PDB file of C-alpha atoms in Angstrom:
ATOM      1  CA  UNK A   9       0.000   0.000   0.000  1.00 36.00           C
ATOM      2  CA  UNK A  10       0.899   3.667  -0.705  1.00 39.00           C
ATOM      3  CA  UNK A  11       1.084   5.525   2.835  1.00 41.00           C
ATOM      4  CA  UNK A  12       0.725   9.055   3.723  1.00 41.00           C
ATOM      5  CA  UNK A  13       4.230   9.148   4.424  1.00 38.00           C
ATOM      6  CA  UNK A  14       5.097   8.505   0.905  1.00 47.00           C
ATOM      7  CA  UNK A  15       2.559  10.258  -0.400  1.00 47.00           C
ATOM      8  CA  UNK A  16       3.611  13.361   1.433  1.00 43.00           C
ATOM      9  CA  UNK A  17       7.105  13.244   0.307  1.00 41.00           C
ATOM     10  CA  UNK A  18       6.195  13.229  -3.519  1.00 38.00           C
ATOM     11  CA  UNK A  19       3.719  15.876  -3.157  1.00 44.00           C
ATOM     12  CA  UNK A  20       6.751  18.213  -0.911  1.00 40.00           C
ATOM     13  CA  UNK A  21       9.050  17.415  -3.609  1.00 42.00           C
ATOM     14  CA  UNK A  22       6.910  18.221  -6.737  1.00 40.00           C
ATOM     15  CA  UNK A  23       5.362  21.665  -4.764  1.00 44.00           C
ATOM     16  CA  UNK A  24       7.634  22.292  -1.572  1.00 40.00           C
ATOM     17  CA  UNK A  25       4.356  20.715   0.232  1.00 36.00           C
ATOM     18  CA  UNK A  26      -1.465  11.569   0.610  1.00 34.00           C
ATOM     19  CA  UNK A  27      -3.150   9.600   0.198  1.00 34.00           C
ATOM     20  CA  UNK A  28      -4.938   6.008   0.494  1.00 30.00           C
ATOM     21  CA  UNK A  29      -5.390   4.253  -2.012  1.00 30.00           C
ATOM     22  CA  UNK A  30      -9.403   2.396  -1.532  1.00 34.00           C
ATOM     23  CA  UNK A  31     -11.736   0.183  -2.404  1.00 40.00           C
ATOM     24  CA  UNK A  32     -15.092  -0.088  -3.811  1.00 44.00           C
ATOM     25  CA  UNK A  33     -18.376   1.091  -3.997  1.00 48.00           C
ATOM     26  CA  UNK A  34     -19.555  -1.405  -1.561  1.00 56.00           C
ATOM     27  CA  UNK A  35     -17.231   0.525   1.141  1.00 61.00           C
ATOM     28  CA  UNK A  36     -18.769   2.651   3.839  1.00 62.00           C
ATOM     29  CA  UNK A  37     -18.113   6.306   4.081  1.00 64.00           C
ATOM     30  CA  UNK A  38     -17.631   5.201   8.388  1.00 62.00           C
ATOM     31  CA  UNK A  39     -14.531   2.550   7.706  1.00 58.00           C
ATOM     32  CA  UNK A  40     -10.904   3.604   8.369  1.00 54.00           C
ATOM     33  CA  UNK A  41      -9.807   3.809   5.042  1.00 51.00           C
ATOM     34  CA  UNK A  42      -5.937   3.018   6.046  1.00 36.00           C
ATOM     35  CA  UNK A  43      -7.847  -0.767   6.823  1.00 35.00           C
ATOM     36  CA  UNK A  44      -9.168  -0.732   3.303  1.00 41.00           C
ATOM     37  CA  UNK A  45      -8.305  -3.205   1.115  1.00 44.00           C
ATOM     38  CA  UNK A  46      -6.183  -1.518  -2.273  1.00 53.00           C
ATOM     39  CA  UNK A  47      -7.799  -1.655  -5.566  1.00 64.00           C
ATOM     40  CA  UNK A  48      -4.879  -2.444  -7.592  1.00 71.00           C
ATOM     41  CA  UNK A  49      -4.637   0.393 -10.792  1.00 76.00           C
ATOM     42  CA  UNK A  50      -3.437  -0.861 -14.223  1.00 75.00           C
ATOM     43  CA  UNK A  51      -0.535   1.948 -14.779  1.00 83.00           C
ATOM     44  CA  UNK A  52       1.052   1.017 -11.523  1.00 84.00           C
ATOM     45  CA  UNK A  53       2.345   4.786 -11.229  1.00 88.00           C
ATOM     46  CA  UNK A  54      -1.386   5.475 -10.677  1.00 88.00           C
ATOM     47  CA  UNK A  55      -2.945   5.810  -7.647  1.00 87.00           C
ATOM     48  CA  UNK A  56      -7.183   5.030  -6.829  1.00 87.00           C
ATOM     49  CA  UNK A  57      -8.742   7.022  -4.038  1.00 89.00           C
ATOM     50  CA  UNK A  58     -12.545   6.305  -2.606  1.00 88.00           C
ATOM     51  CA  UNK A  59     -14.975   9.430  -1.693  1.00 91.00           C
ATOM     52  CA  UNK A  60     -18.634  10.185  -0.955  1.00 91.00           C
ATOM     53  CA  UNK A  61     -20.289  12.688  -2.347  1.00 91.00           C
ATOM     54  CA  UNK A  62     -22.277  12.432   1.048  1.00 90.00           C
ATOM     55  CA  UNK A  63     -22.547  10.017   4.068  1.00 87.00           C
ATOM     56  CA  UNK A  64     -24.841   7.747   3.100  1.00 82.00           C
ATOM     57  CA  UNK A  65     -23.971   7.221  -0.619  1.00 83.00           C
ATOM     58  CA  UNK A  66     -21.901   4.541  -2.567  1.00 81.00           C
ATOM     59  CA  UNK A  67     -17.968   5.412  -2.949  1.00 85.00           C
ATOM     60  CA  UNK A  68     -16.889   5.930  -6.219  1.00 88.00           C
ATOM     61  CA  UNK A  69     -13.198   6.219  -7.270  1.00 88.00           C
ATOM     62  CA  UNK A  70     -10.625   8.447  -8.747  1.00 91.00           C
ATOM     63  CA  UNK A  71      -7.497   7.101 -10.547  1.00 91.00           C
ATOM     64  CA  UNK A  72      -4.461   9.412 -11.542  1.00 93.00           C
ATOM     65  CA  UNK A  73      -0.789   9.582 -11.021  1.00 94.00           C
ATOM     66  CA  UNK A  74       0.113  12.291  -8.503  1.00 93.00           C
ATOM     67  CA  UNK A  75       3.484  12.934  -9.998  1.00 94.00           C
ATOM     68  CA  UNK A  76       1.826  14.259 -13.588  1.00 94.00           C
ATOM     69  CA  UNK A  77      -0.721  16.232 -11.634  1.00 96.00           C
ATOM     70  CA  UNK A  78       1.985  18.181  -9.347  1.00 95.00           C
ATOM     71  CA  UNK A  79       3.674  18.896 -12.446  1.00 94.00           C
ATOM     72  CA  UNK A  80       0.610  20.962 -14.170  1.00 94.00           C
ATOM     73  CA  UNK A  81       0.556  23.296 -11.222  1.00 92.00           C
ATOM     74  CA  UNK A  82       4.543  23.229 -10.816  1.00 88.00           C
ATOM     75  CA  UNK A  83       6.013  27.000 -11.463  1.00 78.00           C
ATOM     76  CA  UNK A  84       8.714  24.976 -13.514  1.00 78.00           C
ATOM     77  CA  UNK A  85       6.165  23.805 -15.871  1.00 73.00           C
ATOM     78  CA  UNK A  86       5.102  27.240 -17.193  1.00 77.00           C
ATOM     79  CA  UNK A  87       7.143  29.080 -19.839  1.00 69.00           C
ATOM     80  CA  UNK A  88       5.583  32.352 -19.386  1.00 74.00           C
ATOM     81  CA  UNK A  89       5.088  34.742 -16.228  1.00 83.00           C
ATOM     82  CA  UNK A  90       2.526  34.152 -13.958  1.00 88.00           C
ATOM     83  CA  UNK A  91      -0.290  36.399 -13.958  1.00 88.00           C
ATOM     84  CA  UNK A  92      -0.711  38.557 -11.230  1.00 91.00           C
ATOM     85  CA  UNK A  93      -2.560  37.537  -7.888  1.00 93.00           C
ATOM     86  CA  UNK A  94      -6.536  38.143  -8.729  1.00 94.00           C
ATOM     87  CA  UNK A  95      -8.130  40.632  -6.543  1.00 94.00           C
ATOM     88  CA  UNK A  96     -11.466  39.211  -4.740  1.00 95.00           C
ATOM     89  CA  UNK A  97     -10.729  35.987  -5.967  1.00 97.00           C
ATOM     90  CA  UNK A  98     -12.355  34.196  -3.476  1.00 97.00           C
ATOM     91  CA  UNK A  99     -16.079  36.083  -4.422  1.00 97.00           C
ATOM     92  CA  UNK A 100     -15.362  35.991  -8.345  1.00 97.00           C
ATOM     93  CA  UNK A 101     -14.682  32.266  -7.793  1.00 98.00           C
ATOM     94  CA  UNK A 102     -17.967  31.459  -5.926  1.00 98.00           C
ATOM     95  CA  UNK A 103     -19.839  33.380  -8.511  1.00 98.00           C
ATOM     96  CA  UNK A 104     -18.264  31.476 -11.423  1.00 98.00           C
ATOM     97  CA  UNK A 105     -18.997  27.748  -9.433  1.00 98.00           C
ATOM     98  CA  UNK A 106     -22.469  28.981  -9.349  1.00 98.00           C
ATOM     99  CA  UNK A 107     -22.736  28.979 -13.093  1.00 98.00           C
ATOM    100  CA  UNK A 108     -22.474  25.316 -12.700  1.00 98.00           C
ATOM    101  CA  UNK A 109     -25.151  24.330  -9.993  1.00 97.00           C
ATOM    102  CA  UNK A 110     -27.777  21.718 -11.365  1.00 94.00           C
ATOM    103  CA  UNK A 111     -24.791  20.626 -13.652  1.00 95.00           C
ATOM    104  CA  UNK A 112     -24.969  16.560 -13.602  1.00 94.00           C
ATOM    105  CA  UNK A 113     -24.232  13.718 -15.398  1.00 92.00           C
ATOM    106  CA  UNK A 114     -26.776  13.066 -17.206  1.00 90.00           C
ATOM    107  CA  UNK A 115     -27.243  16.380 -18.631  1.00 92.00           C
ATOM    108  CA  UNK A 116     -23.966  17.756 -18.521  1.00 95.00           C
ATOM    109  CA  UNK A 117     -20.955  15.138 -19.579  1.00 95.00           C
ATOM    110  CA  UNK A 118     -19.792  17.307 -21.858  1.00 97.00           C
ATOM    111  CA  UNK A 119     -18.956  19.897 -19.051  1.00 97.00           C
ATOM    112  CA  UNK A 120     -17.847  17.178 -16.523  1.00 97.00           C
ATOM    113  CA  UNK A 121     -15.425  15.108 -18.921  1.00 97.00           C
ATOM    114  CA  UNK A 122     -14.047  19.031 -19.522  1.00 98.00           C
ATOM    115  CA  UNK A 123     -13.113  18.729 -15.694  1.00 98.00           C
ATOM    116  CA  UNK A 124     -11.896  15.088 -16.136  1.00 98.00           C
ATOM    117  CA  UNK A 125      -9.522  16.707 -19.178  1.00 98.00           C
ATOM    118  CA  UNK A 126      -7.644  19.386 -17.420  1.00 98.00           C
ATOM    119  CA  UNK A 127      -6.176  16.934 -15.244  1.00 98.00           C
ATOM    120  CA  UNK A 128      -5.537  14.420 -18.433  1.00 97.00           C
ATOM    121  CA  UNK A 129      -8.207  12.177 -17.114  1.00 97.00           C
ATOM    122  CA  UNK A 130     -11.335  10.648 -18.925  1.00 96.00           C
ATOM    123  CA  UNK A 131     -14.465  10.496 -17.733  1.00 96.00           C
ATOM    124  CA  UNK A 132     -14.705   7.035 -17.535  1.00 93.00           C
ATOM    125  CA  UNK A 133     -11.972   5.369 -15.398  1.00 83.00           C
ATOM    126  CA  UNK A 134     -10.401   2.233 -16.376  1.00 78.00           C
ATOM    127  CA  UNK A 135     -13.386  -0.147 -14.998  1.00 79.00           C
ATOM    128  CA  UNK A 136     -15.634   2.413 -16.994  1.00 88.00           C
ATOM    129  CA  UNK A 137     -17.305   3.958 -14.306  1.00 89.00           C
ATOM    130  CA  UNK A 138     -17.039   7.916 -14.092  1.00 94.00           C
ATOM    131  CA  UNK A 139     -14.726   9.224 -12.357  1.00 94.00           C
ATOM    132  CA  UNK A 140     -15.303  11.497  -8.805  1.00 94.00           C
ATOM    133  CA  UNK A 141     -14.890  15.208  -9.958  1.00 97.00           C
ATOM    134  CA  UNK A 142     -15.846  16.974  -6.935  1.00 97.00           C
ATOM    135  CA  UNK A 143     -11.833  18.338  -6.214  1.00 98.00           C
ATOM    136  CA  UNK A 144     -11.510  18.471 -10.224  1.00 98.00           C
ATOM    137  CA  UNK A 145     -14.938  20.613 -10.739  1.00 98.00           C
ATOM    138  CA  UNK A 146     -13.458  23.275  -8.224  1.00 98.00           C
ATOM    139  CA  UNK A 147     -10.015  23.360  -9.942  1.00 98.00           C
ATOM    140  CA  UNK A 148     -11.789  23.923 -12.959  1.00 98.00           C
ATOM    141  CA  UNK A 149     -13.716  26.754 -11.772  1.00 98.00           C
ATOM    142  CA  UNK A 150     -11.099  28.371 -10.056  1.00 98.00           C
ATOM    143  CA  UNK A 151      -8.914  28.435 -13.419  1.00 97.00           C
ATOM    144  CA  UNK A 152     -11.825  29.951 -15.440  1.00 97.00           C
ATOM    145  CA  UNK A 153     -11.948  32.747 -12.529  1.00 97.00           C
ATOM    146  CA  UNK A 154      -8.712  33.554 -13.537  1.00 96.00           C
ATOM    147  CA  UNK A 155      -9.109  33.014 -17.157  1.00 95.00           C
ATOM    148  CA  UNK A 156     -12.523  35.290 -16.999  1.00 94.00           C
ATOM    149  CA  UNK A 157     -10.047  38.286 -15.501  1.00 93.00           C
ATOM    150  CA  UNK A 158      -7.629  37.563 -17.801  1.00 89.00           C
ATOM    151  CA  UNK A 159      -8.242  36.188 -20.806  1.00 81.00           C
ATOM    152  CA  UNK A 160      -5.597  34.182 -21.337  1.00 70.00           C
ATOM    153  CA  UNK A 161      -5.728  33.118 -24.879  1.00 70.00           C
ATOM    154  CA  UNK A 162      -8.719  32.725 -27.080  1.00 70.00           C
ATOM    155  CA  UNK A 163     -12.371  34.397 -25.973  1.00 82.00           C
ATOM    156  CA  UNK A 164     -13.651  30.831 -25.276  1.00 88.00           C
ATOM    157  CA  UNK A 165     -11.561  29.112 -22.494  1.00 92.00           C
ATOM    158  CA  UNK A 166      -9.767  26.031 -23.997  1.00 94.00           C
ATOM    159  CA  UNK A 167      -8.535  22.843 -21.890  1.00 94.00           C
ATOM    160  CA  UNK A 168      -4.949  24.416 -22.746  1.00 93.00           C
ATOM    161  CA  UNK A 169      -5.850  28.184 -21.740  1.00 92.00           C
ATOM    162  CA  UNK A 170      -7.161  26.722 -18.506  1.00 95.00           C
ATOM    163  CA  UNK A 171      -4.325  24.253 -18.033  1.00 95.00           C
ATOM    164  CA  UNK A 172      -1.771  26.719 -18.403  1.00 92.00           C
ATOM    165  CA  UNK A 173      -3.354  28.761 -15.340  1.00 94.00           C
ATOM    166  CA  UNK A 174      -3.674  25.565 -12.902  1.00 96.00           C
ATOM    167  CA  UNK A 175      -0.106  26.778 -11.748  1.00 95.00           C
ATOM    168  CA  UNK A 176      -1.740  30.320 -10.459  1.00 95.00           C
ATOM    169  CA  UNK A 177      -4.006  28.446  -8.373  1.00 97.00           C
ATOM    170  CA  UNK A 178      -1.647  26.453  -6.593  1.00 96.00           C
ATOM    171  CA  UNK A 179       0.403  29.378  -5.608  1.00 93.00           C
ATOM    172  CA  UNK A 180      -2.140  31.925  -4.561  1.00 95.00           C
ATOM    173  CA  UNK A 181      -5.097  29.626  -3.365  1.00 97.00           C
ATOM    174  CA  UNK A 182      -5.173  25.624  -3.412  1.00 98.00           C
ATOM    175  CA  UNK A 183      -3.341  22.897  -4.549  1.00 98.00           C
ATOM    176  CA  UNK A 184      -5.354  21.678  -7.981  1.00 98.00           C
ATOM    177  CA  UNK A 185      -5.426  18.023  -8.333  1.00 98.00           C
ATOM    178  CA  UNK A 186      -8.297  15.344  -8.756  1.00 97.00           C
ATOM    179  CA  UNK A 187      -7.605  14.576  -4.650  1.00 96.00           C
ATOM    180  CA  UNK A 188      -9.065  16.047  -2.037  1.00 96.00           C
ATOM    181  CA  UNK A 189      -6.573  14.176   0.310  1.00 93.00           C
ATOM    182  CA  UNK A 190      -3.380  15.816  -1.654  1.00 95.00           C
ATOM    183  CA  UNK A 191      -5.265  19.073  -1.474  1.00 97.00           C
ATOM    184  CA  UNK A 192      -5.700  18.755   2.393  1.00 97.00           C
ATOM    185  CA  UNK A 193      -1.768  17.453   2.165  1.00 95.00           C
ATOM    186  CA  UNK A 194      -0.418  20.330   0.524  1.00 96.00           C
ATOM    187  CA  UNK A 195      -2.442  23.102   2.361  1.00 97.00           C
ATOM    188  CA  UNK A 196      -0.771  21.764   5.364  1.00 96.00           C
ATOM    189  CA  UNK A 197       2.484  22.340   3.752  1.00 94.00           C
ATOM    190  CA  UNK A 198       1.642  26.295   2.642  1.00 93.00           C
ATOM    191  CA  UNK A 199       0.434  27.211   6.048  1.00 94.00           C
ATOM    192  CA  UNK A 200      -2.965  27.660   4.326  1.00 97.00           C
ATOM    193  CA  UNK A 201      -4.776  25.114   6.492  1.00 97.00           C
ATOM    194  CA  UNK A 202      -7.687  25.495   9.516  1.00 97.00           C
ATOM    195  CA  UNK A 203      -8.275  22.899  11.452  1.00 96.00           C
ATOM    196  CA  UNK A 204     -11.974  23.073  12.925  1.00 95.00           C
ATOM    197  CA  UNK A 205     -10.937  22.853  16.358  1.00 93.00           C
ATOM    198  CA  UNK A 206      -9.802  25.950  16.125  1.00 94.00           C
ATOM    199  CA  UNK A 207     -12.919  27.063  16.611  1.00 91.00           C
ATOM    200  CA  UNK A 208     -12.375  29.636  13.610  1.00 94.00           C
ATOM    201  CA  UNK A 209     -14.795  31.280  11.208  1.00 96.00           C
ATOM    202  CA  UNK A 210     -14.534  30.186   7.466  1.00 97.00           C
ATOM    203  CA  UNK A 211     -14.372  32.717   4.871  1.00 97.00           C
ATOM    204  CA  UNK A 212     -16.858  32.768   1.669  1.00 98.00           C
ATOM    205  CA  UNK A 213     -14.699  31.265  -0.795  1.00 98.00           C
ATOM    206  CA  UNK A 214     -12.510  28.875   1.374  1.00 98.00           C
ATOM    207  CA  UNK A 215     -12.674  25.407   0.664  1.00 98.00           C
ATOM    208  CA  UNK A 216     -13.677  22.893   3.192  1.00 98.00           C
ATOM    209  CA  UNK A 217     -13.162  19.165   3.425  1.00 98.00           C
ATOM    210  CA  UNK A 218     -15.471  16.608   5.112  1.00 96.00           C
ATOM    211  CA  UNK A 219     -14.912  13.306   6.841  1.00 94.00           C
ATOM    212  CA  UNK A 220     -17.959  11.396   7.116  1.00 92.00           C
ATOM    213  CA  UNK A 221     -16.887   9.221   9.297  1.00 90.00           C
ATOM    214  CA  UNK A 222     -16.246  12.002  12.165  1.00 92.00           C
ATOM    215  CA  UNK A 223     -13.083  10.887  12.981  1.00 90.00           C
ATOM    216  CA  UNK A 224     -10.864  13.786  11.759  1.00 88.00           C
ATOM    217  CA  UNK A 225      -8.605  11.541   9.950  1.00 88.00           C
ATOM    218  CA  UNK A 226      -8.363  12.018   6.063  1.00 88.00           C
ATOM    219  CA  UNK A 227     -11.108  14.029   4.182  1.00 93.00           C
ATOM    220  CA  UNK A 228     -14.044  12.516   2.189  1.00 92.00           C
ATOM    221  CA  UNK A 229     -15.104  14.935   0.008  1.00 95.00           C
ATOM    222  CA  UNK A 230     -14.694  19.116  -0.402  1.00 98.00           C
ATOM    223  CA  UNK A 231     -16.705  22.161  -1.287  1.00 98.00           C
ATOM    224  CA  UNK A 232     -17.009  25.648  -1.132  1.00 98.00           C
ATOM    225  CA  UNK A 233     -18.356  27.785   1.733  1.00 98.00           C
ATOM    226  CA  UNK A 234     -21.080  29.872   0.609  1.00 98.00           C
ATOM    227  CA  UNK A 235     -21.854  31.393   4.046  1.00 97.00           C
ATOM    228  CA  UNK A 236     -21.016  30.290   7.937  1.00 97.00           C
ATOM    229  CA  UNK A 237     -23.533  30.594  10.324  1.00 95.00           C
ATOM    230  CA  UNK A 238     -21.735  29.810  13.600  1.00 94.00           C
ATOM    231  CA  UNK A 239     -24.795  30.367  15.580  1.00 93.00           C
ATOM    232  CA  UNK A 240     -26.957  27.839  14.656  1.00 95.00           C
ATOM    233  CA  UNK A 241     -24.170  25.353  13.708  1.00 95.00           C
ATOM    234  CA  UNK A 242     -24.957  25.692   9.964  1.00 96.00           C
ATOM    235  CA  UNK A 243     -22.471  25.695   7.092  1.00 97.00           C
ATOM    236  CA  UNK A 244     -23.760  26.591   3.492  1.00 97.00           C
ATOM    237  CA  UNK A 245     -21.833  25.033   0.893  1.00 98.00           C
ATOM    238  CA  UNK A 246     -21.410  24.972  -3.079  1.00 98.00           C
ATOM    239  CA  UNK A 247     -20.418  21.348  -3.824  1.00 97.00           C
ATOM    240  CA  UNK A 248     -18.832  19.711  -6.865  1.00 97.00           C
ATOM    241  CA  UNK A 249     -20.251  15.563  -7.275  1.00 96.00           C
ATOM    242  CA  UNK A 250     -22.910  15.566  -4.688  1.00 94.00           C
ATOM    243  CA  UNK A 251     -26.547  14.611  -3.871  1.00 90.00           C
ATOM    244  CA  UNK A 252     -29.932  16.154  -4.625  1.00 86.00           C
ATOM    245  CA  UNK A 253     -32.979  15.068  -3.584  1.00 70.00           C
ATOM    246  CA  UNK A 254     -35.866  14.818  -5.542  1.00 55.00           C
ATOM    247  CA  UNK A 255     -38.793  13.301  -3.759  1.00 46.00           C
ATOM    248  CA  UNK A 256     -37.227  10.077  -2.826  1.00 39.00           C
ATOM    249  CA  UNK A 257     -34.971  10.121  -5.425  1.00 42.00           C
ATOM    250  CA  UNK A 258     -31.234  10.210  -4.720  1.00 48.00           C
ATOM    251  CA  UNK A 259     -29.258  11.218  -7.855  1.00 58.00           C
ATOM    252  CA  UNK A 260     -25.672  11.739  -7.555  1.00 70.00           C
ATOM    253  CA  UNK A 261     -23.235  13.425  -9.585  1.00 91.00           C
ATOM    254  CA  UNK A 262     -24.640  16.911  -9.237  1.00 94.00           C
ATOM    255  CA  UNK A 263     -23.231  20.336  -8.611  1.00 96.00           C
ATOM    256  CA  UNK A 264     -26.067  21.462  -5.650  1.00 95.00           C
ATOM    257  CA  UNK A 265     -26.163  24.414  -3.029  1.00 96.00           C
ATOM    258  CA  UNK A 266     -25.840  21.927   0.531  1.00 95.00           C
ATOM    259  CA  UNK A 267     -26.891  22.896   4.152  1.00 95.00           C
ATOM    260  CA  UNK A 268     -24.510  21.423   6.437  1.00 96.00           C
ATOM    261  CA  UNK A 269     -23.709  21.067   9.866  1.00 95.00           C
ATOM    262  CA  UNK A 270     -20.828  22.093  11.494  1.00 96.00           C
ATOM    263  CA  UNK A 271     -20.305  18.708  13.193  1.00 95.00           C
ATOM    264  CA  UNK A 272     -17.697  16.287  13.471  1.00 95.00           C
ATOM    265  CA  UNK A 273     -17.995  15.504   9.682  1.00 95.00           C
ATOM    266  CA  UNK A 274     -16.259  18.647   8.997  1.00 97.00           C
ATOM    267  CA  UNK A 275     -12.353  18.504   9.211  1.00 97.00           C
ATOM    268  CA  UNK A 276     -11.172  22.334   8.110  1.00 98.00           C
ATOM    269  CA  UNK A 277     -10.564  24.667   5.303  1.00 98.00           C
ATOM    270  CA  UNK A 278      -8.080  25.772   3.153  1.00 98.00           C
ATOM    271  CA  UNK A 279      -7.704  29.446   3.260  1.00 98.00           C
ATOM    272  CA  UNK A 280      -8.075  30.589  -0.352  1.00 97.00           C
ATOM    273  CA  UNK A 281      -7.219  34.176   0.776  1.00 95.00           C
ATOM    274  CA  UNK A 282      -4.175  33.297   2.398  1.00 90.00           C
ATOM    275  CA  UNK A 283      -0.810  34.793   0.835  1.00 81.00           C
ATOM    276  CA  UNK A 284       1.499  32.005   0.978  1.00 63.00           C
ATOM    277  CA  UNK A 285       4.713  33.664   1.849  1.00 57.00           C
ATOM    278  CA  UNK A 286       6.627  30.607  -0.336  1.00 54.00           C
ATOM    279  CA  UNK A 287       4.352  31.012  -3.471  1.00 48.00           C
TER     280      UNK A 287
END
């Protein structure tokens, strides 16, 4: 098995900042996922992760090799200069995620295959079921922030216009990457972390990573807060590859607006605002 350990040093020597690999669908969201069995990926520099979209769902699986994606946010990678640090990003890139709620697979796998591509993934992973996109959908939307301020090459944002700005978003606000364990890793690494037991209020715009099972160990799943409301113990949330309900209809796959509590099943956030002083 890959461990954390390992994981950590690739990820600190790609970025100068994880992951379990997991099992099935037939996995609960409560296991230890350090006890799950591995699914064993066909490239065997790929890695497969397990998350939830929310507690009580199925898993489903990502599979990518960590050292290709630090190297599309790696400073080394880009021939040009990087664009300046965008002003308000953390508003501009709530507003542009919200272009993308009721988004779902069904309707949309055009859009969500887009999200799959900027990481050189395809929607389908290699036992052709889709691949979890809730850490990719927000990487994608934070790169067309930037790309809607900037305008980095053609008036339509292409997969390469995009990809060629992944490397502003790891240095001013997250760590881009299919993983919501490698983000959590790496935000660690750039100071840009909050634990919840801090007891501090998150920011609209900051990301924040779930553990279902409520043990604090290794995040689930990750969204956006929309607004905290650390009065009533409420946190609203713009997620990427989450639940909807229609009557008693459970669809996954969706981009939704979520109401959730600020219990156990919430780990931290990654300050998006935060000025790294090594970026």
């Amino acid at each position: 098995m890959t461990n954390s350990v390992d994981r950590r040093s690739v990820l600190l020597g790609i970025l100068g900042g994880g992951s379990l690999l997991s099992a099935c669908s037939t996995i609960s969201a409560d296991e230890d996922a350090y006890l799950i069995p591995d699914l064993a990926p066909k490239d065997p520099n790929n890695v497969i992760e397990a998350y939830w979209g929310d507690p009580d769902v199925a898993a489903e699986t990502v599979e990518f090799n960590p050292s290709t994606i630090g190297s599309l946010s790696s400073a080394e990678t880009k021939m040009a200069a990087l664009e300046e640090r965008l002003p308000g990003f953390e508003q501009s890139f709530l507003e542009v995620c919200q272009e993308f709620v009721g988004f779902n697979r069904t309707d949309n796998k055009e859009d969500i295959t887009r999200f799959c591509n900027l990481f050189n993934l395809s929607y389908l992973d290699a036992s052709g079921k889709p691949q979890y996109y809730c850490a990719m959908g927000l990487s994608y939307a934070a790169a067309l922030t930037y790309f809607n301020k900037y305008k980095v090459g053609p008036e339509e944002p292409t997969l390469s216009s995009l990809k060629n700005l992944l490397v502003e978003i790891g240095q001013y606000h997250f760590y881009p990457t299919p993983s919501c364990r490698d983000m959590w890793l790496v935000a660690q690494g750039q100071r840009r972390w909050v634990n919840k037991s801090e007891n501090k209020t998150p920011q609209p715009g900051w990301l924040v990573l779930f553990d279902w099972s409520g043990k604090q160990k290794h995040p689930n799943h990750v969204g956006v807060v929309r607004q905290a409301h650390m009065d009533t113990g409420k946190l609203a949330t713009l997620e990427f590859n989450t639940s909807v309900y229609k009557g008693d209809q459970r669809n996954g796959g969706y981009v939704a607006l979520k109401d959730r509590s600020l219990d156990n099943t919430v780990m931290g956030y990654i300050k998006t605002d935060f000025k790294n002083p090594f970026s």
